[in-house]
CSV table of C-alpha atoms in Angstrom, one decimal:
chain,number,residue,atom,x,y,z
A,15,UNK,CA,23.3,7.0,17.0
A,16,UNK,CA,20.5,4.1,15.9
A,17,UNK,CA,20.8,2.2,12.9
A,18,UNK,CA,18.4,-0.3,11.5
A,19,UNK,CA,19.4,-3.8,9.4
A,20,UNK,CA,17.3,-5.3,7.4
A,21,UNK,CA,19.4,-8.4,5.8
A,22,UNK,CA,16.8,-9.7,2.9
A,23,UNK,CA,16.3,-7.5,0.4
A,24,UNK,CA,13.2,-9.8,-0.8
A,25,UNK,CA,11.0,-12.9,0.8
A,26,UNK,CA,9.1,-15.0,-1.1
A,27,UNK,CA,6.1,-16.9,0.8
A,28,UNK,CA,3.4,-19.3,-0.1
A,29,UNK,CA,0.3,-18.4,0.4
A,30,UNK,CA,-1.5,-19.6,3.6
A,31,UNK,CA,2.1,-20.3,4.9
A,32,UNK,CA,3.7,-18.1,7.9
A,33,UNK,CA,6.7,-15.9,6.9
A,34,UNK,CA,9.8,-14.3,9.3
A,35,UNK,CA,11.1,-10.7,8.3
A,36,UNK,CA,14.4,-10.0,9.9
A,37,UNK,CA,15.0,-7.2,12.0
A,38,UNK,CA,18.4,-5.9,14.0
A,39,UNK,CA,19.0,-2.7,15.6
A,40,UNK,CA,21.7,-0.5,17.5
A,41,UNK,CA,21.5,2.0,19.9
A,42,UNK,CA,22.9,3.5,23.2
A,43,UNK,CA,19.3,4.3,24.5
A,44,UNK,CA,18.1,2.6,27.2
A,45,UNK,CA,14.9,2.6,26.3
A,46,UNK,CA,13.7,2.6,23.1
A,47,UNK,CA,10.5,1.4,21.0
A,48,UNK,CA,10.7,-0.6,17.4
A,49,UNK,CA,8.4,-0.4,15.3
A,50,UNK,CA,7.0,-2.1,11.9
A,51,UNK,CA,5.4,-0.5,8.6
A,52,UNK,CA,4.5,-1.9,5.6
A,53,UNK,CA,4.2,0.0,2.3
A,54,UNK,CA,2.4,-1.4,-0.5
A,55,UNK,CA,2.9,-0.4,-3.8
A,56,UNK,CA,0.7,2.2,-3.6
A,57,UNK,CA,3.1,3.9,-1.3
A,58,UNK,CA,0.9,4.3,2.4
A,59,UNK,CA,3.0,3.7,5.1
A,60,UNK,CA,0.8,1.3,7.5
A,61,UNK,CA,1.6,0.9,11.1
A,62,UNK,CA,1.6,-2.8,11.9
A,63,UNK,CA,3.0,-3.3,15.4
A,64,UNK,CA,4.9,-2.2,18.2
A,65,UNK,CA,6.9,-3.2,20.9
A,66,UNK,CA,8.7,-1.4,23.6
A,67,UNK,CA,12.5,-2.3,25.2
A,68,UNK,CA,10.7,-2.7,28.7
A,69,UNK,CA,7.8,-5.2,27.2
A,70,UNK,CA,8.2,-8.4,28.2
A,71,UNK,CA,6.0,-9.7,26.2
A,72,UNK,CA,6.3,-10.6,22.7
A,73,UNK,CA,3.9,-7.9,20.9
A,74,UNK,CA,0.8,-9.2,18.4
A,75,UNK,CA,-1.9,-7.9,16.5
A,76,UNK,CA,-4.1,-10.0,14.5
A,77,UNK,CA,-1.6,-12.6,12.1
A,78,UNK,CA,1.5,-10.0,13.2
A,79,UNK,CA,4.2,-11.2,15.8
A,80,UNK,CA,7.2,-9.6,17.1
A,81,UNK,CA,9.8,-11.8,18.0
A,82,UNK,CA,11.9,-9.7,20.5
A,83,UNK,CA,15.5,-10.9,21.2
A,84,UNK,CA,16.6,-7.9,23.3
A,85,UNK,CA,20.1,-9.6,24.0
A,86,UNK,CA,20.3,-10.3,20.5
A,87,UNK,CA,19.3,-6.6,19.2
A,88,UNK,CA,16.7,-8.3,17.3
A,89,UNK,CA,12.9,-7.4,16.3
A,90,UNK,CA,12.0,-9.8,13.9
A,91,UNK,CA,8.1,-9.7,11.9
A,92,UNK,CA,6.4,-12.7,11.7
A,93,UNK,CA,3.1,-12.7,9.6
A,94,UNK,CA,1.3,-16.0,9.6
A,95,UNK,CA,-1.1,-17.2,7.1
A,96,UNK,CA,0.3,-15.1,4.6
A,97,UNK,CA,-2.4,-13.6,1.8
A,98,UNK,CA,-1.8,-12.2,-1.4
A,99,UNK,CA,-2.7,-8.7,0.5
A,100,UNK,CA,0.9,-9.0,2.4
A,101,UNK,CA,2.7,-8.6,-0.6
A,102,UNK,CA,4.5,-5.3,-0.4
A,103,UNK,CA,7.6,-3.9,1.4
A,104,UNK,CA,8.0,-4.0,5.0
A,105,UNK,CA,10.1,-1.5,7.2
A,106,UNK,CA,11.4,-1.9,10.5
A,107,UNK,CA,12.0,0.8,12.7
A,108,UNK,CA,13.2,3.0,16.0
A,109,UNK,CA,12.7,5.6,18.1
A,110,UNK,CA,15.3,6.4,20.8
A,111,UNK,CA,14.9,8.0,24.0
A,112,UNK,CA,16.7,11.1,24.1
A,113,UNK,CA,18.9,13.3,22.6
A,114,UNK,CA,18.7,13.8,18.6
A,115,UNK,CA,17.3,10.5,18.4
A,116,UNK,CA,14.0,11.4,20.5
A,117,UNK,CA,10.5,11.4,18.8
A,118,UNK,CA,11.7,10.3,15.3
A,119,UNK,CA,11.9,7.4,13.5
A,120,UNK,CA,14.9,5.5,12.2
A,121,UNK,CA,14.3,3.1,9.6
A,122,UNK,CA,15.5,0.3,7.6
A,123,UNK,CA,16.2,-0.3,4.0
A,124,UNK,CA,13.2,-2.1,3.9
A,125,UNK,CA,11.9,-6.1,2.5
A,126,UNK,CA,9.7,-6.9,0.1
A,127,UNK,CA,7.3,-9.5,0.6
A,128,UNK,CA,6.1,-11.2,-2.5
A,129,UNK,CA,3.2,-14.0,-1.7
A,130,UNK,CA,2.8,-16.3,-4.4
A,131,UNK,CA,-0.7,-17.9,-4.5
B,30,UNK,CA,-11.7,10.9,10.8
B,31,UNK,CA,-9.4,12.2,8.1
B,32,UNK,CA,-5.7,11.1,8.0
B,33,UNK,CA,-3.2,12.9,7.3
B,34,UNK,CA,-3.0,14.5,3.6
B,35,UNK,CA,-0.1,16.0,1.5
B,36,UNK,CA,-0.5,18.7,-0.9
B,37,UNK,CA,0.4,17.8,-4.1
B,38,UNK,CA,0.4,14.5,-5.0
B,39,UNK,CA,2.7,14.7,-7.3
B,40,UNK,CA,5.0,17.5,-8.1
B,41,UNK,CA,7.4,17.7,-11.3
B,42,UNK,CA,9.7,21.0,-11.2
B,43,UNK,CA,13.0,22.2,-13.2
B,44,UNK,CA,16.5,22.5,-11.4
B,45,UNK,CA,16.9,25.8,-9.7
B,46,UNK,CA,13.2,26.5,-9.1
B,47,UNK,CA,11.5,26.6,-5.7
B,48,UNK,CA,8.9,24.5,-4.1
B,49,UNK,CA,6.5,24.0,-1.5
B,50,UNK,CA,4.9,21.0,0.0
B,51,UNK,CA,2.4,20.9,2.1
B,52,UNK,CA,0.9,18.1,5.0
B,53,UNK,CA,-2.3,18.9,6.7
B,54,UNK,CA,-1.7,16.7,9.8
B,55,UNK,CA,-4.4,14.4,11.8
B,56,UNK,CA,-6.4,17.2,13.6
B,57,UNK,CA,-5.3,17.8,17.4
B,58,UNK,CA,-1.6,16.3,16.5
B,59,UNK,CA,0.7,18.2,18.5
B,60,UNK,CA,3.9,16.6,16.6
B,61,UNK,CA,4.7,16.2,13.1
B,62,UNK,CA,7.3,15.2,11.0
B,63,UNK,CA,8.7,15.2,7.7
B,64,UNK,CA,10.6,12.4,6.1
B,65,UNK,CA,12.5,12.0,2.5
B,66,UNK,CA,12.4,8.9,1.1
B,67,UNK,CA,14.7,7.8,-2.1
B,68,UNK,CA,13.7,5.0,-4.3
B,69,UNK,CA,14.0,1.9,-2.8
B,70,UNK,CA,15.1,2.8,0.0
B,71,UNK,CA,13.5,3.5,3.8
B,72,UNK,CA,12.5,7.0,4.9
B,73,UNK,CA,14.8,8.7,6.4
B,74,UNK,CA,14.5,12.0,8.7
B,75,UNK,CA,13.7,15.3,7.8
B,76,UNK,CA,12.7,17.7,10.6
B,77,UNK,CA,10.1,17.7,13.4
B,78,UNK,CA,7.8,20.2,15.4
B,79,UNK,CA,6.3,19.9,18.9
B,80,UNK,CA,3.6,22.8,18.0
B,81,UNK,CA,4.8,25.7,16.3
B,82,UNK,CA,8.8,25.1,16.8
B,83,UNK,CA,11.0,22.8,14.9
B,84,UNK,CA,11.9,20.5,17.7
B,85,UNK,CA,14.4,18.6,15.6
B,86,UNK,CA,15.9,19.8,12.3
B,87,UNK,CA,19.1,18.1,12.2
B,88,UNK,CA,18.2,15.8,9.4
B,89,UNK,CA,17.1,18.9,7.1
B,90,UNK,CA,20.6,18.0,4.2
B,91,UNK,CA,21.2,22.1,3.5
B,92,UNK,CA,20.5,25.1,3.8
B,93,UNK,CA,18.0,24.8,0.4
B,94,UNK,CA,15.6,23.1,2.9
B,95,UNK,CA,12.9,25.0,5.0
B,96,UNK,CA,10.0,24.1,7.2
B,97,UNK,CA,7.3,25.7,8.9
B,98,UNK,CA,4.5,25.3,11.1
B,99,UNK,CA,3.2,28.7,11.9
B,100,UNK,CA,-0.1,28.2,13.9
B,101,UNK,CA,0.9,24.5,14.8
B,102,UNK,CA,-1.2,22.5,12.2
B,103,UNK,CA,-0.5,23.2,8.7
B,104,UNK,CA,3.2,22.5,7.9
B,105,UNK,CA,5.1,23.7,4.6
B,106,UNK,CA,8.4,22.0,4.0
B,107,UNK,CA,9.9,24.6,1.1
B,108,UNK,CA,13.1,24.1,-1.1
B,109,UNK,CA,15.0,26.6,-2.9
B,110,UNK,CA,17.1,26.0,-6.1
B,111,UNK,CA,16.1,22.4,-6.4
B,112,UNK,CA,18.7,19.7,-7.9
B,113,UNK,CA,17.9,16.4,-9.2
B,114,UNK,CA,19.4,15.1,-6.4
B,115,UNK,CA,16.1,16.0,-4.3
B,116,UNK,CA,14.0,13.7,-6.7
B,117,UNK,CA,12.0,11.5,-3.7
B,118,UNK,CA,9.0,10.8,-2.0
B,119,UNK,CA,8.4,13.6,0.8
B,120,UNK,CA,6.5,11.8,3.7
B,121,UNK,CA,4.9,13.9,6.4
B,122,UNK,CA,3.8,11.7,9.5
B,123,UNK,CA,1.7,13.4,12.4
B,124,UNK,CA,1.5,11.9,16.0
B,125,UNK,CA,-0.2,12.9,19.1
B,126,UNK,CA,2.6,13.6,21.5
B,127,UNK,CA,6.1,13.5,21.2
B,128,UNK,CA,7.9,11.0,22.8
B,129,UNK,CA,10.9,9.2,23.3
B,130,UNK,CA,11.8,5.3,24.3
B,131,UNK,CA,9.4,2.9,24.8
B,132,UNK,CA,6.4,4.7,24.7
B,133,UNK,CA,3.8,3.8,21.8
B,134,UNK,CA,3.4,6.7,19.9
B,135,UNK,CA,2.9,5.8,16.8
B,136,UNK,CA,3.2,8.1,13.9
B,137,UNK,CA,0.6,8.1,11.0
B,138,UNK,CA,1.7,9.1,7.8
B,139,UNK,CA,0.5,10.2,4.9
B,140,UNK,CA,0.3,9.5,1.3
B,141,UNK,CA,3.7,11.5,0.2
B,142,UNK,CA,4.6,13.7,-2.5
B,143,UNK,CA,6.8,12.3,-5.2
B,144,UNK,CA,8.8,15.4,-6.1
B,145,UNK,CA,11.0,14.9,-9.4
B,146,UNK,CA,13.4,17.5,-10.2
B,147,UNK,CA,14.1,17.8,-13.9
């Protein structure tokens, strides 16, 4: 089984100001690919970035980061220069290798970013 | 090109009646998947198809809860004797191959259909 944590409920960030969303995950898979979406209150799930267990690089795209701790089961988001755009909640998520984990997409409970100008 | 759409947007229904939702996936997406997702909280996993077949239903809650995907595009995620319990968001996400681990797949959604069960 997988399982997502996503510890902060909501994040508040100045604007202009870079912002960490936390990130942890479980599984048995030994290869596996995390994922983050964010969902603005219009309710579009975005794809942001990606990394996969066998990268060894840390993954970006544009002012997204993906801090990747694999010993520490961690996938943290980090969006610099924050704009008033970012404001919206932000999902973390997994897909396994095998078994009833393959293909889909295990997510978190989700943080909301709120950028204050 | 287009994205994926859901059909409809919205969708308000009495307990005990049937409905069908609909997802018209990105064209020449072999896999698509349906996910529920409850207020406030992250989507969580429905069903899938590689093609025609459900690949993956084990996330389907009961019985009540159908999907198909008869000539591999269209998909209609149907639910009998609805209960105010299936009040959500019904996500349908398309991608163009399914697969596993670290491979970067990654699964466009679409806008949802907020189903509320009266």
């Amino acid at each position: 089984a997988q399982k997502i944590t996503q510890t902060q409920p909501g994040m508040f960030v100045q604007e202009k100001e870079a912002v960490t969303l936390d990130c942890t995950y479980d599984t048995s898979d030994p290869s596996y690919g995390l994922f983050w979406y964010k969902q603005p209150s219009s309710g579009e799930m975005i794809f942001l970035i990606y990394q996969g267990s066998y990268d060894q690089q840390n993954a970006t795209e544009g002012r997204y980061s993906l801090n990747f701790q694999k010993a520490r089961k961690s996938a943290n988001l980090v969006i610099s220069a924050s704009q008033l755009g970012d404001s919206a909640m932000y999902f973390c998520a997994m897909k396994g290798a095998g078994g009833t984990s393959y293909g889909k997409l295990t997510f978190g409970q989700g943080t909301i970013l709120t950028v204050h100008p | 090109g287009a994205g994926v759409s859901q059909t409809p947007s919205n969708k308000v229904t009495e307990k005990g009646k049937y409905v069908e939702l609909r997802c018209d996936p990105i064209s020449g997406h072999t896999a698509l998947y349906w996910y529920r997702q409850s207020l406030g909280q992250g989507p969580e996993f429905l069903i899938y198809f590689q093609g025609t077949g459900a690949a993956d239903d084990s996330g389907l809650p009961n019985d009540r809860f159908f999907a198909v995907r008869p000539e591999g595009s269209v998909s209609t995620l149907k639910i009998q004797r609805t209960e105010r319990g299936d009040s959500a968001v019904y996500l349908c996400a398309s991608s163009s191959a399914t697969s596993g681990g670290a491979s970067h797949h990654e699964q466009f959604f679409g806008p949802g259909t907020r189903l509320t069960v009266l």
